[in-house]
Short mmCIF file of C-alpha atoms and ligand atoms in Angstrom, two decimals:
data_model
loop_
_atom_site.label_atom_id
_atom_site.label_comp_id
_atom_site.label_asym_id
_atom_site.label_seq_id
_atom_site.Cartn_x
_atom_site.Cartn_y
_atom_site.Cartn_z
CA MET A 1 -2.72 22.47 2.02
CA GLN A 2 -4.16 21.88 -1.57
CA THR A 3 -3.00 19.23 -4.14
CA THR A 4 -2.39 22.37 -6.34
CA THR A 5 1.08 22.36 -4.55
CA LEU A 6 2.16 19.69 -6.33
CA SER A 7 3.65 20.12 -9.74
CA HIS A 8 3.44 17.28 -12.70
CA PRO A 9 6.08 17.53 -15.11
CA HIS A 10 4.85 14.43 -17.08
CA PRO A 11 1.00 15.08 -17.21
CA CYS A 12 0.07 12.36 -19.85
CA PRO A 13 0.65 8.80 -18.97
CA PRO A 14 2.18 6.17 -21.65
CA ALA A 15 -0.31 4.51 -23.87
CA PRO A 16 -0.89 0.91 -22.71
CA GLY A 17 1.96 -1.53 -23.72
CA CYS A 18 4.36 1.75 -24.29
CA THR A 19 7.06 3.27 -22.23
CA LEU A 20 7.95 7.15 -21.53
CA GLU A 21 11.31 8.20 -20.35
CA VAL A 22 10.73 10.66 -17.32
CA ALA A 23 14.51 10.81 -16.42
CA PRO A 24 17.52 9.52 -18.29
CA GLY A 25 17.38 5.94 -18.13
CA VAL A 26 14.07 5.56 -16.13
CA HIS A 27 11.00 4.35 -18.31
CA TRP A 28 7.40 4.82 -17.10
CA LEU A 29 5.21 2.02 -17.90
CA ARG A 30 1.36 2.05 -16.99
CA LEU A 31 -0.80 -1.35 -16.59
CA ALA A 32 -4.39 -1.48 -16.27
CA LEU A 33 -6.09 -2.88 -13.17
CA PRO A 34 -9.53 -4.39 -12.96
CA TRP A 35 -10.41 -2.45 -9.95
CA SER A 36 -11.78 0.93 -9.35
CA LEU A 37 -8.24 1.80 -9.04
CA ASP A 38 -7.71 1.03 -12.75
CA HIS A 39 -4.11 1.52 -13.38
CA ILE A 40 -0.58 0.74 -12.01
CA ASN A 41 2.76 2.29 -12.75
CA LEU A 42 5.99 0.19 -12.98
CA TRP A 43 9.41 1.56 -13.59
CA LEU A 44 11.58 -0.07 -16.02
CA LEU A 45 15.46 1.10 -15.18
CA GLU A 46 18.10 0.87 -17.94
CA ASP A 47 20.92 -1.45 -15.96
CA GLY A 48 23.89 -1.76 -17.95
CA ALA A 49 23.50 -4.31 -20.56
CA GLY A 50 20.13 -5.35 -19.16
CA LEU A 51 16.99 -3.79 -17.51
CA CYS A 52 15.68 -3.51 -13.95
CA LEU A 53 11.97 -3.57 -13.44
CA VAL A 54 10.31 -2.08 -10.41
CA ASP A 55 6.94 -3.59 -9.63
CA THR A 56 5.30 -6.26 -12.07
CA GLY A 57 1.45 -6.08 -12.02
CA LEU A 58 -1.47 -7.96 -11.33
CA GLY A 59 -0.72 -11.61 -12.20
CA ASP A 60 -3.41 -12.20 -14.69
CA GLU A 61 -3.45 -12.51 -18.62
CA PRO A 62 -4.45 -9.26 -19.58
CA THR A 63 -1.79 -7.94 -17.62
CA ARG A 64 0.72 -10.56 -19.09
CA THR A 65 -0.40 -9.54 -22.57
CA GLN A 66 0.68 -6.05 -21.83
CA LEU A 67 3.91 -7.12 -20.46
CA ASP A 68 4.53 -9.16 -23.51
CA GLN A 69 4.24 -6.17 -25.72
CA VAL A 70 6.41 -4.14 -23.68
CA PHE A 71 9.24 -6.70 -23.50
CA ALA A 72 8.94 -7.60 -27.28
CA ALA A 73 9.92 -3.90 -28.31
CA ARG A 74 13.17 -3.75 -26.17
CA THR A 75 16.25 -5.86 -27.15
CA CYS A 76 17.79 -5.56 -23.76
CA PRO A 77 16.80 -8.59 -21.35
CA LEU A 78 15.41 -8.10 -17.80
CA GLY A 79 18.23 -8.74 -15.38
CA ARG A 80 16.45 -7.71 -12.13
CA ILE A 81 12.88 -7.36 -10.62
CA ILE A 82 12.50 -5.31 -7.60
CA ALA A 83 9.13 -5.83 -5.66
CA THR A 84 8.08 -2.57 -3.41
CA HIS A 85 5.92 -4.80 -1.37
CA TYR A 86 3.86 -7.88 -1.59
CA HIS A 87 0.27 -6.69 -2.96
CA PRO A 88 -0.61 -8.44 -6.01
CA ASP A 89 -0.45 -5.68 -8.29
CA HIS A 90 3.17 -5.11 -7.43
CA LEU A 91 4.30 -8.89 -7.09
CA GLY A 92 1.80 -10.60 -9.27
CA ASN A 93 4.11 -11.34 -11.75
CA ALA A 94 7.52 -11.42 -10.36
CA GLU A 95 8.05 -15.14 -10.55
CA TRP A 96 6.36 -15.44 -13.64
CA LEU A 97 9.06 -12.85 -15.33
CA ALA A 98 11.82 -14.59 -13.34
CA GLN A 99 10.88 -17.90 -14.60
CA ARG A 100 11.02 -16.19 -18.54
CA SER A 101 13.80 -14.19 -18.03
CA GLY A 102 16.19 -15.68 -15.93
CA ALA A 103 16.10 -12.44 -13.98
CA GLU A 104 16.51 -12.40 -10.06
CA VAL A 105 13.68 -11.05 -7.53
CA TRP A 106 14.52 -8.39 -5.08
CA MET A 107 12.32 -7.63 -2.02
CA ALA A 108 12.16 -7.09 1.57
CA THR A 109 11.80 -10.13 4.10
CA GLY A 110 9.07 -8.92 5.71
CA GLU A 111 6.92 -8.85 2.49
CA TYR A 112 8.55 -12.09 1.13
CA LEU A 113 7.36 -13.95 4.21
CA LEU A 114 3.78 -12.50 4.37
CA ALA A 115 3.38 -13.51 0.68
CA GLN A 116 4.23 -16.88 1.32
CA ALA A 117 1.98 -16.88 4.38
CA LEU A 118 -1.14 -15.76 2.57
CA PHE A 119 -0.06 -17.66 -0.61
CA HIS A 120 -0.35 -20.94 1.56
CA GLN A 121 -2.90 -19.69 4.03
CA THR A 122 -1.18 -20.24 6.98
CA PRO A 123 -3.03 -19.92 10.41
CA GLY A 124 -3.30 -16.21 11.23
CA HIS A 125 -3.12 -15.20 7.51
CA ASP A 126 -6.05 -17.38 6.01
CA VAL A 127 -9.08 -15.96 5.11
CA ALA A 128 -10.66 -17.85 8.35
CA ALA A 129 -8.62 -15.44 10.41
CA MET A 130 -9.55 -12.29 8.66
CA LEU A 131 -13.40 -13.21 8.83
CA ALA A 132 -12.75 -13.76 12.58
CA HIS A 133 -10.75 -10.14 12.66
CA PHE A 134 -13.90 -8.57 10.91
CA ARG A 135 -16.48 -10.41 13.03
CA LEU A 136 -14.96 -9.07 16.19
CA HIS A 137 -15.16 -5.44 14.64
CA GLY A 138 -18.76 -5.78 14.20
CA LEU A 139 -19.01 -6.86 10.30
CA ASP A 140 -22.36 -8.50 9.52
CA GLU A 141 -22.80 -12.28 8.47
CA VAL A 142 -23.90 -11.32 4.90
CA ARG A 143 -21.03 -9.45 4.07
CA LEU A 144 -18.63 -11.89 5.80
CA GLU A 145 -20.01 -14.50 3.77
CA ARG A 146 -19.36 -12.35 0.58
CA LEU A 147 -15.81 -12.11 1.86
CA ALA A 148 -15.30 -15.79 2.80
CA ALA A 149 -16.93 -16.70 -1.09
CA ARG A 150 -13.82 -15.01 -2.74
CA GLY A 151 -11.67 -17.74 -1.19
CA ASN A 152 -7.60 -17.01 -1.52
CA VAL A 153 -7.93 -13.71 -3.48
CA PHE A 154 -4.04 -13.09 -3.34
CA ARG A 155 -3.15 -16.73 -4.79
CA ARG A 156 -5.33 -15.35 -7.76
CA GLY A 157 -3.32 -12.02 -8.13
CA VAL A 158 0.12 -13.86 -7.29
CA PRO A 159 -0.47 -17.28 -8.92
CA THR A 160 3.39 -18.22 -8.28
CA LEU A 161 6.02 -17.13 -6.01
CA PRO A 162 9.70 -17.19 -6.36
CA ALA A 163 11.30 -19.92 -3.89
CA HIS A 164 14.23 -17.58 -3.14
CA TYR A 165 14.86 -13.88 -3.50
CA ASN A 166 17.63 -11.39 -2.74
CA ARG A 167 17.04 -9.57 0.59
CA LEU A 168 16.42 -5.82 0.54
CA ALA A 169 16.58 -3.91 3.95
CA ASP A 170 16.29 -0.23 5.15
CA GLY A 171 19.51 1.78 4.33
CA ASP A 172 20.89 -0.91 1.65
CA VAL A 173 22.35 0.98 -1.31
CA ILE A 174 22.09 -1.00 -4.71
CA THR A 175 23.49 0.21 -7.94
CA ILE A 176 21.36 0.17 -10.96
CA GLY A 177 22.51 1.57 -14.37
CA GLY A 178 25.80 2.96 -12.57
CA ARG A 179 23.46 5.05 -10.29
CA ARG A 180 23.28 4.49 -6.48
CA TRP A 181 19.71 3.83 -5.11
CA ARG A 182 19.17 3.72 -1.41
CA CYS A 183 16.23 1.45 -0.05
CA ILE A 184 13.91 3.50 2.43
CA VAL A 185 11.69 1.11 4.28
CA GLY A 186 8.26 2.22 5.10
CA TYR A 187 5.09 0.84 7.50
CA GLY A 188 1.63 1.17 7.78
CA HIS A 189 0.76 -0.12 4.19
CA SER A 190 2.53 -3.64 4.34
CA PRO A 191 5.04 -4.84 6.60
CA GLU A 192 8.32 -3.94 5.20
CA HIS A 193 7.65 -1.46 1.97
CA ILE A 194 10.76 -0.46 -0.06
CA ALA A 195 10.92 2.73 -1.54
CA LEU A 196 14.00 3.52 -3.43
CA TYR A 197 15.76 7.10 -3.59
CA CYS A 198 18.41 8.02 -6.09
CA ASP A 199 20.22 11.24 -5.16
CA GLU A 200 22.17 11.75 -8.21
CA ALA A 201 19.15 11.64 -10.33
CA ARG A 202 16.80 13.33 -7.78
CA LEU A 203 14.25 10.68 -8.22
CA LEU A 204 12.30 8.71 -5.52
CA ILE A 205 10.33 5.44 -6.51
CA SER A 206 7.67 5.74 -3.69
CA GLY A 207 5.62 2.52 -4.30
CA ASP A 208 2.39 2.87 -2.41
CA MET A 209 3.97 4.84 0.22
CA LEU A 210 3.44 8.25 -1.13
CA LEU A 211 0.96 8.86 -3.68
CA PRO A 212 -0.07 12.09 -5.34
CA ARG A 213 -3.82 12.02 -5.19
CA ILE A 214 -5.32 9.30 -3.29
CA THR A 215 -4.43 8.62 0.08
CA THR A 216 -2.62 5.13 0.88
CA ASN A 217 -4.33 2.29 2.62
CA VAL A 218 -3.49 1.64 6.01
CA ALA A 219 -4.20 -1.68 7.04
CA VAL A 220 -4.35 -3.73 10.29
CA PRO A 221 -4.14 -7.31 9.53
CA ALA A 222 -5.61 -10.22 11.53
CA SER A 223 -2.26 -11.61 12.27
CA SER A 224 -1.24 -8.07 14.44
CA PRO A 225 -4.81 -6.94 15.29
CA ASN A 226 -3.78 -4.02 18.04
CA GLU A 227 -1.30 -2.24 15.56
CA ASP A 228 -1.39 1.44 15.12
CA ALA A 229 -0.95 1.21 11.32
CA VAL A 230 -1.76 4.84 11.13
CA GLY A 231 1.07 5.88 13.40
CA ARG A 232 3.54 3.63 11.70
CA PHE A 233 2.80 5.26 8.23
CA LEU A 234 2.87 8.79 9.57
CA ALA A 235 6.15 8.16 11.01
CA SER A 236 7.17 6.55 7.79
CA ILE A 237 6.36 9.29 5.45
CA ASP A 238 8.18 11.72 7.51
CA ARG A 239 11.45 10.00 6.58
CA PHE A 240 11.03 11.36 3.00
CA ALA A 241 11.15 14.85 4.58
CA ASP A 242 14.87 14.91 4.08
CA LEU A 243 14.64 14.57 0.57
CA PRO A 244 15.02 17.73 -1.51
CA ALA A 245 12.38 19.75 -2.74
CA ASP A 246 12.93 18.83 -6.53
CA THR A 247 12.72 15.51 -6.14
CA LEU A 248 10.63 13.83 -8.65
CA VAL A 249 8.28 11.04 -7.10
CA LEU A 250 7.56 8.34 -9.07
CA PRO A 251 4.62 6.58 -7.46
CA ALA A 252 2.64 3.57 -8.07
CA HIS A 253 -0.52 5.26 -8.85
CA GLY A 254 -1.22 8.56 -10.04
CA LEU A 255 1.08 11.09 -12.15
CA PRO A 256 4.88 11.72 -11.06
CA PHE A 257 4.94 14.73 -9.08
CA VAL A 258 7.48 17.13 -7.52
CA GLY A 259 6.32 18.45 -4.21
CA VAL A 260 7.28 15.69 -1.79
CA HIS A 261 7.18 18.13 1.33
CA ALA A 262 3.61 19.40 0.45
CA ARG A 263 2.28 15.65 0.05
CA ILE A 264 3.71 14.78 3.37
CA GLY A 265 1.84 17.75 4.89
CA GLN A 266 -1.39 16.95 2.96
CA LEU A 267 -1.10 13.23 4.14
CA HIS A 268 -0.81 14.38 7.68
CA ALA A 269 -3.71 17.03 7.52
CA HIS A 270 -5.98 14.12 5.93
CA HIS A 271 -5.27 11.85 8.84
CA GLN A 272 -6.00 14.61 11.50
CA GLU A 273 -9.03 15.12 9.85
CA ARG A 274 -10.07 11.61 9.97
CA ASP A 275 -9.18 11.39 13.59
CA ALA A 276 -11.69 14.20 14.44
CA THR A 277 -14.30 12.91 12.43
CA MET A 278 -13.78 9.35 13.98
CA GLN A 279 -13.83 11.07 17.48
CA THR A 280 -17.12 12.88 16.96
CA ALA A 281 -18.72 9.75 15.69
CA LEU A 282 -17.45 7.74 18.89
CA GLU A 283 -19.56 10.13 20.88
CA GLN A 284 -21.63 6.84 20.92
CA ALA A 285 -19.65 3.72 21.45
CA CYS A 286 -19.17 2.20 17.94
CA CYS A 287 -17.65 -1.08 16.19
CA ALA A 288 -15.54 -0.72 13.52
CA ALA A 289 -18.49 -1.57 10.92
CA ASP A 290 -20.95 0.77 12.21
CA LEU A 291 -18.33 3.50 10.89
CA LEU A 292 -17.97 2.26 7.28
CA SER A 293 -20.52 4.66 6.06
CA THR A 294 -19.24 7.39 7.86
CA LEU A 295 -15.71 7.05 6.50
CA PHE A 296 -16.80 5.85 2.90
CA ARG A 297 -19.64 7.58 1.54
CA ARG A 298 -20.21 5.36 -1.31
CA GLU A 299 -21.39 1.58 -1.79
CA LEU A 300 -18.64 -0.78 -1.01
CA ASP A 301 -18.07 -4.15 -3.13
CA PRO A 302 -16.51 -7.00 -1.04
CA HIS A 303 -13.04 -6.03 -2.17
CA GLN A 304 -13.68 -2.38 -0.95
CA VAL A 305 -14.95 -3.87 2.08
CA MET A 306 -11.73 -5.65 2.94
CA PHE A 307 -9.75 -2.40 2.50
CA ALA A 308 -12.15 -0.22 4.16
CA MET A 309 -12.65 -2.72 7.36
CA SER A 310 -8.77 -2.80 7.61
CA GLU A 311 -8.61 0.82 7.43
CA THR A 312 -10.96 1.81 9.85
CA ILE A 313 -9.57 -0.60 12.40
CA ALA A 314 -6.50 1.27 11.71
CA HIS A 315 -8.00 4.44 12.65
CA LEU A 316 -9.73 3.25 15.57
CA ASN A 317 -6.34 1.75 16.91
CA HIS A 318 -4.73 4.78 16.22
CA LEU A 319 -7.14 6.82 18.47
CA TRP A 320 -7.01 3.96 21.09
CA GLN A 321 -3.11 3.72 20.96
CA ASN A 322 -2.93 7.45 21.72
CA GLY A 323 -5.43 8.01 24.31
CA GLY A 324 -7.96 9.29 22.04
CA ALA A 325 -10.56 6.30 22.43
CA ARG A 326 -11.04 3.43 25.03
CA ARG A 327 -11.80 -0.19 23.60
CA PHE A 328 -13.74 -2.66 25.24
CA ASP A 329 -15.38 -5.93 24.65
CA ASP A 330 -19.13 -5.89 24.15
CA HIS A 331 -20.14 -9.43 23.95
CA GLY A 332 -17.58 -10.74 21.52
CA ARG A 333 -17.74 -7.58 19.89
CA LEU A 334 -14.81 -4.53 20.11
CA ARG A 335 -16.19 -1.36 20.55
CA PHE A 336 -14.63 2.14 20.71
CA GLN A 337 -15.39 5.36 22.54
CA ALA A 338 -14.21 8.73 22.58
CA CYS A 339 -12.30 9.34 25.87
CA GLN A 340 -13.88 12.48 26.73
CA ASN A 341 -17.02 10.51 26.98
CA ALA A 342 -15.60 7.69 28.80
CA LEU A 343 -14.11 10.08 31.40
CA PRO A 344 -16.54 11.44 34.25
CA PRO A 345 -17.24 15.23 33.83
CA PRO A 346 -15.04 17.37 35.47
CA THR A 347 -15.55 18.20 39.17
CA PRO A 348 -17.26 21.86 39.38
CA LEU A 349 -15.06 24.25 41.27
CA ALA A 350 -16.21 25.23 44.66
ZN1 LIG B 401 0.08 -1.61 -2.29
#
């Protein structure tokens, strides 16, 4: 299936510091990111006498300057902040904005607790645990050192965290601007990602769970190293299959789109293709690090190595957990091999 099956009713993003109304009372705001993924979309919802902001941008000075510009142009106060998940480009300014405006932060418990663990570098969530996880999956010492040298990247992107929050959970319905929005939890990208669906307005704020052009990063963290994150992600996006075909999806990256069902199909096809590529590559037993160049055909900086390793491990775990590959310990390195090679050849018929 081709991406041309998606339609983009708002093909021009708002200029930096400006907003664009994409549905009554729902405003699109785009902030720059200092990565190859160079922007994030935030959604500003009119909420009675105030405003509700979904996601908050990376917690750095350039982003805060852009946010200042946006709020300076608005007379309504910010009353509520929703973080779809813990990643720094989504949670980075939640506490900073809350402190300035008195707004309350709303998010899922899994996201809040993981943010606290990463911020405070608790065992299993610290840089040392990530390095050990990637070493076990075959990453070389040079690239491990480069990752170690970056220190606590999370804390640089999320300099402060709220001491308390309002909990969002799957199936919760919250009223924003007189309209009901239902929380749909998704897995595989982060522990308890919240997407918001409003049936009355036919809008889905999908966060990172459903993106129009790039595929969502699926990640296996050091703290749950055997997880089938790909399986969880695919099961999660299937939960959007019940939404009406005319739903306008408001993603965190890329353009708003109509075509939720087509996009779900494309993502399944993409992951099936990945599985097939991996199985071919696993005719020889491989570590995750051996496969980086197969899956990512470009030079990777340390930031990208971290995502690429996590994603490769996720694909390997998916094959392993579903019977497509076996996993074994080879002198302190985890190797995977396609199962047809691991099994003895079939006995010829007499
Ligand atoms: Zn994310």
